[in-house]
Amino acid sequence: MTISGIRGFNDILPGEAAAWKRMEEEAERVFSSFGFFEIRLPVIEKTELFLRTIGETTDIVEKQMYSFLDRHGESLSLRPEGTAPLVRSYIEHKLYAANSVSRLFYKGPMFRYERPQKGRYRQFYQIGAEVLGEESPMVDAEALKMLSIFLSGLGIRGTSIEVNSLGCIECRPTYKEELKEFLNLKKESLCENCLGRTDKNPLRALDCKNPSCVEAVKEAPSIQGFLCAGCKGHFEGLKKGLDAFGVLFKINPKMVRGLDYYTRTTFEVLAKDGLGSQNAVAAGGRYDGLVKELGGPKTPCFGFAIGMERLAALFAEGSFASERAIVYCVFMGEEAEKKGFALAGGLREKGESVIVDYGRGALKDAFKRSDKAGARFTLVIGSDELREGVVTLKDMNTGAQEKVKEENLVSRLKALKGV
Ligand code: HAM
């Protein structure tokens, strides 16, 4: 009996991996140009970290965590996201002491026990970026500009940015009370999930996809009307900043997020086509209280994470087909092999991508294998070539075959590739 992979856990096959590499390289390039440094964090943390940051009444903590007891009975969890672990590390290593503002990015797998569907998996990859230590809304606007540059660098078009402000601990409680009152009047239309959390987490009802809840909250009071002077000013600053950076956006006063740590700015980047209902490609916002909440100094922060599977799905099919020009080498006989191995080694040192054929039998079968390997060139050394001190080189694109002197091989390959 064969063993299959786990539902919701995907293999990224060689044909797809080029797109993943491209996303990671582009993030590295663009984020570095904005002064961000990479941080690499463990995939497992103490469960308590997520309870205290993401929030006990969120879907993630209530239903989606991969938690287990280790051999000493300590509850650990696979990370469902990267912000809480990053803040934990930031405090633990006192990164705030070295720099008043830290700009960090990370990439890697996250784990949530969700119902798998297109664009929603149980292991998924994020690239995230966080700015810790700056309160100015210009930081939020600049990070969104950075994200837009990253997306257009990958050739991704047709996304839109929605922003909102969720207020702060000063003004949000009043809004929460008002919303609670409103939801209490709509009780009969709310789904069980929303009913259950009206008291502790009423904002989640604004985000519920249940058609009856969507209808029920249509007339709900908007948080925008409840923002205190500080939050209002911050939101105005964000809008001005986005205009200054030329980032187009839409205000969505109903946008709330599935994590409790947000204050003030929140946003989502939505794909117009191609992703169905899981259309948020990236999302994030401000979490000005989180560092302090976890025992660090008062540190305003802003960040976001990009969903790599969703982004990969937006690439035109085949747009990242292997760009490597493989040289596929066929050596006929022991003498040819001896010479050929040295030649192949030399080509590799010069940066060529070389595969040596170890199959036996007819030359035409070797050509078939070369074709299947996706090689751009097939290089043959047999007794004739040995005698003449040449190699036979076939350009698999054009079918043209020629004899090339060994010492001219590298420059000939370059010329054929047009580099
Ligand atoms: P999030 O909205 O939970 O935020 O996730 C960010 C992005 O990860 C989503 O927009 C989506 O593209 C992708 N994503 C989330 N869940 C899944 C899934 N099950 N399958 C595939 N893709 C998924 C956060 O995680 C925050 N930590 C973002 C942040 C950083 N906020 C501040 N800093």
XYZ file of C-alpha atoms and ligand atoms in Angstrom:
452
model
C 0.000 0.000 0.000
C 1.358 3.433 -0.883
C 1.472 6.224 1.673
C 0.034 9.555 0.594
C 0.724 13.028 1.965
C -1.515 14.662 4.587
C -4.651 16.572 3.505
C -3.923 20.269 3.223
C -0.140 19.723 3.150
C 1.252 20.280 -0.344
C 4.354 19.169 -2.169
C 5.936 21.968 -4.164
C 7.152 20.038 -7.175
C 10.255 20.943 -9.221
C 8.112 22.526 -11.960
C 6.567 24.887 -9.393
C 9.610 25.575 -7.266
C 11.021 28.114 -9.754
C 8.056 30.412 -9.024
C 8.669 30.047 -5.281
C 12.317 30.873 -5.652
C 11.394 33.903 -7.734
C 9.009 35.183 -5.004
C 11.658 34.733 -2.319
C 14.358 36.433 -4.374
C 12.108 39.365 -5.242
C 11.126 39.803 -1.579
C 14.765 39.740 -0.566
C 15.672 42.284 -3.231
C 12.814 44.714 -2.622
C 12.688 44.445 1.178
C 16.475 44.860 1.460
C 16.218 48.005 -0.642
C 13.922 49.399 2.080
C 16.432 48.536 4.825
C 14.859 45.274 6.063
C 16.953 42.396 7.442
C 15.988 38.734 7.452
C 15.179 36.873 10.659
C 14.721 33.074 10.828
C 12.524 31.706 13.573
C 11.470 28.238 14.814
C 8.260 26.660 13.513
C 7.226 25.571 17.029
C 6.548 27.847 19.997
C 4.895 27.545 23.398
C 1.105 27.440 22.895
C 0.685 30.249 25.411
C 2.404 32.681 23.042
C -0.397 32.336 20.507
C -3.172 32.358 23.117
C -1.917 35.676 24.454
C -1.282 37.373 21.116
C -3.700 36.089 18.483
C -6.516 35.960 21.059
C -8.436 33.188 22.777
C -11.711 33.890 20.970
C -10.292 33.881 17.439
C -10.919 31.054 14.960
C -7.181 30.401 14.802
C -6.840 29.732 18.530
C -10.264 28.141 19.044
C -10.146 25.705 16.132
C -7.044 25.827 14.005
C -3.962 25.294 16.117
C -1.758 22.250 15.784
C -1.035 21.910 19.504
C 0.485 18.957 21.345
C 2.119 18.071 24.617
C 5.825 17.344 24.378
C 7.507 14.587 26.375
C 7.597 16.803 29.460
C 3.928 17.673 29.218
C 4.486 21.193 27.941
C 1.925 22.455 25.421
C 3.599 23.480 22.168
C 2.087 24.592 18.864
C 3.126 24.718 15.240
C 3.118 28.426 14.445
C -0.098 29.561 12.744
C 1.549 32.878 11.809
C 4.851 34.705 12.129
C 4.187 37.955 13.991
C 3.843 36.544 17.507
C 7.073 34.468 17.258
C 8.911 37.483 15.849
C 7.758 39.695 18.728
C 8.739 36.954 21.194
C 12.220 36.864 19.689
C 12.445 40.680 19.518
C 11.825 40.888 23.270
C 13.910 37.840 24.213
C 16.993 39.147 22.391
C 16.350 42.802 23.304
C 16.569 43.804 19.653
C 15.037 47.142 20.677
C 18.242 48.004 22.554
C 20.378 47.814 19.416
C 18.094 49.854 17.208
C 15.238 52.221 17.953
C 13.496 50.984 14.800
C 13.877 47.392 13.584
C 12.876 46.392 10.074
C 12.672 42.615 9.795
C 11.368 40.098 7.277
C 10.848 36.355 7.370
C 9.606 33.533 5.207
C 8.506 30.011 5.913
C 5.684 27.585 6.569
C 2.722 28.319 8.854
C 0.154 25.777 10.044
C -3.587 26.114 10.543
C -6.116 23.326 10.804
C -8.538 24.868 8.306
C -10.897 23.167 5.862
C -8.653 22.811 2.813
C -9.848 24.345 -0.444
C -8.288 26.286 -3.317
C -5.974 28.886 -1.733
C -6.502 27.574 1.796
C -4.199 24.902 3.127
C -3.107 23.471 6.454
C 0.541 24.086 5.770
C 1.030 27.287 3.796
C 3.950 29.648 3.291
C 4.176 33.294 4.145
C 6.674 36.033 3.471
C 6.240 38.645 6.182
C 7.735 42.027 7.000
C 7.497 43.951 10.264
C 8.625 47.413 11.386
C 9.028 47.645 15.157
C 9.504 50.932 17.005
C 7.830 53.533 14.797
C 4.429 55.092 15.310
C 4.243 57.325 12.236
C 1.560 56.321 9.718
C 4.176 57.045 7.040
C 5.721 53.709 8.010
C 2.430 51.949 7.228
C 2.189 53.793 3.905
C 5.811 53.066 3.023
C 5.406 49.364 3.818
C 2.365 49.246 1.528
C 4.411 50.960 -1.165
C 7.101 48.300 -0.667
C 4.481 45.577 -1.011
C 3.155 47.157 -4.240
C 6.678 47.295 -5.679
C 7.172 43.639 -4.749
C 3.918 42.630 -6.476
C 4.585 44.607 -9.644
C 8.164 43.275 -9.724
C 6.615 39.828 -10.034
C 4.328 41.034 -12.817
C 1.222 40.648 -10.655
C -1.537 42.991 -11.829
C -5.173 43.320 -10.867
C -4.870 43.550 -7.094
C -6.495 46.204 -4.920
C -5.703 47.436 -1.431
C -8.386 47.925 1.209
C -7.592 49.767 4.429
C -9.362 50.430 7.687
C -8.601 51.571 11.222
C -9.609 49.416 14.169
C -8.967 52.183 16.694
C -7.077 51.645 19.927
C -7.747 50.535 23.501
C -9.144 54.009 24.167
C -11.807 54.171 21.473
C -12.474 50.571 20.440
C -14.326 49.548 23.632
C -17.041 52.182 22.991
C -17.452 50.922 19.450
C -17.538 47.319 20.664
C -20.378 48.149 23.064
C -22.332 49.936 20.331
C -21.816 47.006 17.947
C -22.816 44.527 20.631
C -26.088 46.376 21.150
C -26.709 46.377 17.424
C -25.947 42.636 17.128
C -28.235 41.839 20.052
C -31.097 43.258 17.996
C -30.123 40.975 15.099
C -29.714 37.816 17.123
C -32.147 35.729 15.080
C -30.173 36.361 11.868
C -26.706 35.545 13.212
C -24.969 32.202 12.759
C -24.069 30.138 15.807
C -20.432 31.183 15.580
C -21.224 34.894 15.662
C -23.832 34.470 18.391
C -21.275 32.713 20.552
C -18.788 35.550 20.349
C -21.046 38.612 20.307
C -20.036 39.303 23.860
C -16.258 38.933 23.706
C -15.462 39.513 20.068
C -18.392 41.238 18.307
C -16.178 42.655 15.527
C -15.812 39.198 13.996
C -19.471 39.297 12.928
C -18.534 42.036 10.420
C -16.246 39.557 8.687
C -18.512 36.486 8.747
C -19.164 35.001 5.305
C -22.514 33.460 6.280
C -25.076 35.141 3.934
C -27.510 35.780 6.752
C -24.792 37.481 8.859
C -23.639 39.510 5.842
C -27.202 40.806 5.486
C -27.603 41.381 9.234
C -24.525 43.594 9.582
C -25.211 45.725 6.503
C -26.504 48.588 8.650
C -24.054 48.021 11.519
C -22.409 51.136 12.955
C -19.036 51.896 11.379
C -15.887 52.005 13.478
C -14.787 55.060 11.521
C -17.353 57.110 13.449
C -15.901 56.041 16.811
C -12.192 56.731 16.344
C -10.605 58.962 18.998
C -8.676 62.065 17.915
C -5.351 60.192 17.976
C -6.615 57.322 15.813
C -8.455 59.651 13.458
C -5.278 61.695 12.984
C -3.277 58.521 12.393
C -5.731 57.308 9.762
C -5.657 60.712 8.017
C -1.855 60.463 8.051
C -2.043 57.004 6.483
C -4.275 58.246 3.660
C -1.976 61.200 3.006
C 1.061 58.914 3.044
C -0.504 56.481 0.583
C -1.381 59.387 -1.743
C 2.161 60.721 -1.460
C 3.582 57.290 -2.400
C 1.075 56.896 -5.231
C -0.509 53.779 -3.693
C -4.153 53.362 -4.690
C -6.497 52.172 -1.947
C -10.101 51.890 -0.898
C -11.448 52.334 2.635
C -13.429 49.343 3.870
C -14.885 50.223 7.294
C -16.159 46.629 7.698
C -12.730 45.054 7.378
C -11.686 43.367 10.608
C -8.959 40.809 10.943
C -8.870 37.266 12.283
C -6.212 38.126 14.875
C -6.848 40.179 18.010
C -3.577 42.066 18.272
C -4.380 44.778 15.742
C -4.760 48.457 16.601
C -5.354 51.335 14.188
C -4.328 50.483 10.585
C -5.423 47.199 9.061
C -5.323 46.296 5.388
C -5.762 43.527 2.846
C -4.466 43.127 -0.691
C -7.180 41.437 -2.715
C -6.847 39.701 -6.077
C -9.647 40.567 -8.486
C -9.576 37.299 -10.421
C -8.130 33.864 -10.226
C -8.409 33.035 -6.538
C -12.126 32.577 -5.868
C -13.204 33.202 -2.291
C -9.692 33.007 -0.816
C -8.689 36.219 -2.527
C -6.558 37.936 0.142
C -3.003 37.702 -1.166
C -1.508 39.699 1.692
C -2.763 41.284 4.861
C -1.579 43.010 7.980
C -1.704 46.110 10.072
C -0.570 47.838 13.219
C -0.122 46.133 16.586
C 0.999 48.944 18.873
C 0.236 47.085 22.117
C 1.702 43.661 21.446
C 5.349 44.108 22.472
C 4.324 45.626 25.814
C 1.657 42.955 26.308
C 4.401 40.318 26.023
C 6.662 42.027 28.539
C 8.756 44.289 26.299
C 8.936 48.076 26.220
C 6.149 50.161 24.664
C 6.808 49.666 20.946
C 4.445 50.669 18.137
C 4.627 48.213 15.214
C 3.317 47.637 11.727
C 3.618 44.569 9.513
C 2.119 42.294 6.932
C 2.327 38.777 5.536
C 1.965 37.549 1.975
C 0.389 34.147 1.244
C 2.806 32.462 -1.144
C 0.420 29.778 -2.460
C -2.126 32.441 -3.398
C 0.522 34.576 -5.027
C 1.921 31.604 -6.956
C -1.589 30.896 -8.281
C -1.634 34.366 -9.856
C 1.437 33.776 -11.990
C 0.685 33.066 -15.618
C 1.039 29.354 -16.132
C 4.507 28.362 -17.288
C 5.875 31.877 -16.822
C 8.577 30.461 -14.591
C 9.480 27.426 -16.692
C 13.091 26.466 -16.096
C 15.349 29.163 -17.439
C 18.387 26.952 -17.052
C 20.034 25.794 -20.261
C 21.005 22.259 -19.404
C 23.918 20.636 -21.235
C 23.163 16.926 -21.441
C 26.343 14.861 -21.956
C 26.489 11.449 -23.598
C 29.846 9.676 -23.429
C 30.154 6.502 -25.540
C 32.696 4.086 -24.025
C 35.287 4.120 -21.284
C 37.814 6.413 -22.999
C 35.147 8.957 -23.836
C 33.875 8.860 -20.253
C 37.320 9.595 -18.868
C 37.694 12.646 -21.046
C 34.038 13.586 -20.700
C 33.968 13.686 -16.902
C 36.814 16.192 -16.865
C 35.061 18.226 -19.544
C 31.742 18.163 -17.638
C 33.536 19.256 -14.462
C 35.121 22.172 -16.335
C 31.745 23.253 -17.737
C 30.185 23.205 -14.269
C 32.991 25.356 -12.930
C 32.243 27.840 -15.705
C 28.641 28.010 -14.462
C 26.938 25.636 -16.919
C 24.232 23.265 -15.714
C 25.422 19.795 -16.726
C 23.774 16.365 -16.605
C 25.755 13.238 -17.501
C 23.801 10.394 -19.082
C 24.452 7.002 -17.467
C 21.958 5.097 -19.584
C 23.289 2.480 -21.948
C 22.244 1.544 -25.460
C 21.641 3.408 -28.690
C 22.533 7.064 -29.160
C 19.021 7.862 -30.321
C 17.682 6.722 -26.932
C 20.165 9.042 -25.210
C 18.806 11.922 -27.326
C 15.300 11.002 -26.183
C 16.430 11.108 -22.547
C 18.080 14.482 -23.162
C 14.833 15.800 -24.609
C 12.855 14.528 -21.619
C 15.307 16.169 -19.248
C 14.447 19.475 -20.929
C 18.060 19.965 -22.038
C 18.908 22.860 -24.333
C 22.045 21.101 -25.641
C 23.165 17.516 -26.093
C 26.906 17.000 -26.107
C 28.246 13.710 -27.486
C 31.736 12.228 -27.243
C 32.329 8.905 -29.042
C 35.336 7.347 -30.744
C 35.176 9.728 -33.771
C 35.157 12.786 -31.522
C 38.023 11.372 -29.439
C 40.106 10.874 -32.562
C 39.391 14.362 -33.894
C 39.726 16.162 -30.511
C 36.218 17.625 -30.765
C 32.737 17.180 -29.274
C 29.454 16.959 -31.140
C 27.034 19.599 -29.939
C 23.343 19.525 -30.792
C 21.168 22.558 -30.138
C 17.900 20.918 -29.093
C 15.935 24.074 -29.927
C 16.926 24.189 -33.578
C 18.069 20.602 -34.122
C 21.360 21.953 -35.608
C 24.383 19.780 -34.932
C 28.027 20.796 -35.168
C 31.479 19.681 -34.164
C 33.171 22.016 -31.707
C 36.767 22.015 -30.520
C 36.990 21.369 -26.816
C 38.709 24.688 -26.103
C 35.975 26.583 -27.953
C 33.100 24.834 -26.199
C 32.343 27.399 -23.474
C 32.314 30.359 -25.849
C 30.245 28.409 -28.405
C 27.633 27.555 -25.748
C 27.495 31.199 -24.741
C 27.094 32.332 -28.342
C 24.260 29.862 -28.948
C 22.529 31.016 -25.787
C 23.007 34.614 -26.837
C 24.708 35.675 -23.610
P -3.323 36.545 8.018
O -4.328 37.434 7.362
O -3.843 35.516 8.929
O -2.294 37.496 8.751
O -2.464 35.847 6.894
C -1.782 36.594 5.922
C -1.927 35.953 4.543
O -1.516 34.570 4.622
C -3.359 35.871 4.030
O -3.751 37.082 3.409
C -3.252 34.746 3.029
O -2.706 35.206 1.811
C -2.261 33.803 3.691
N -2.962 32.704 4.387
C -3.525 32.736 5.603
N -4.065 31.530 5.911
C -3.841 30.722 4.853
C -4.143 29.350 4.549
N -4.762 28.560 5.404
N -3.750 28.862 3.349
C -3.085 29.646 2.453
N -2.772 30.936 2.692
C -3.136 31.477 3.861
C -1.205 37.055 9.460
O -0.807 35.923 9.453
C -0.478 38.164 10.173
N 0.643 37.592 10.898
C -0.019 39.216 9.197
C 0.698 40.328 9.876
C 2.040 40.505 9.940
N 0.151 41.297 10.564
C 1.087 42.083 11.059
N 2.242 41.598 10.681
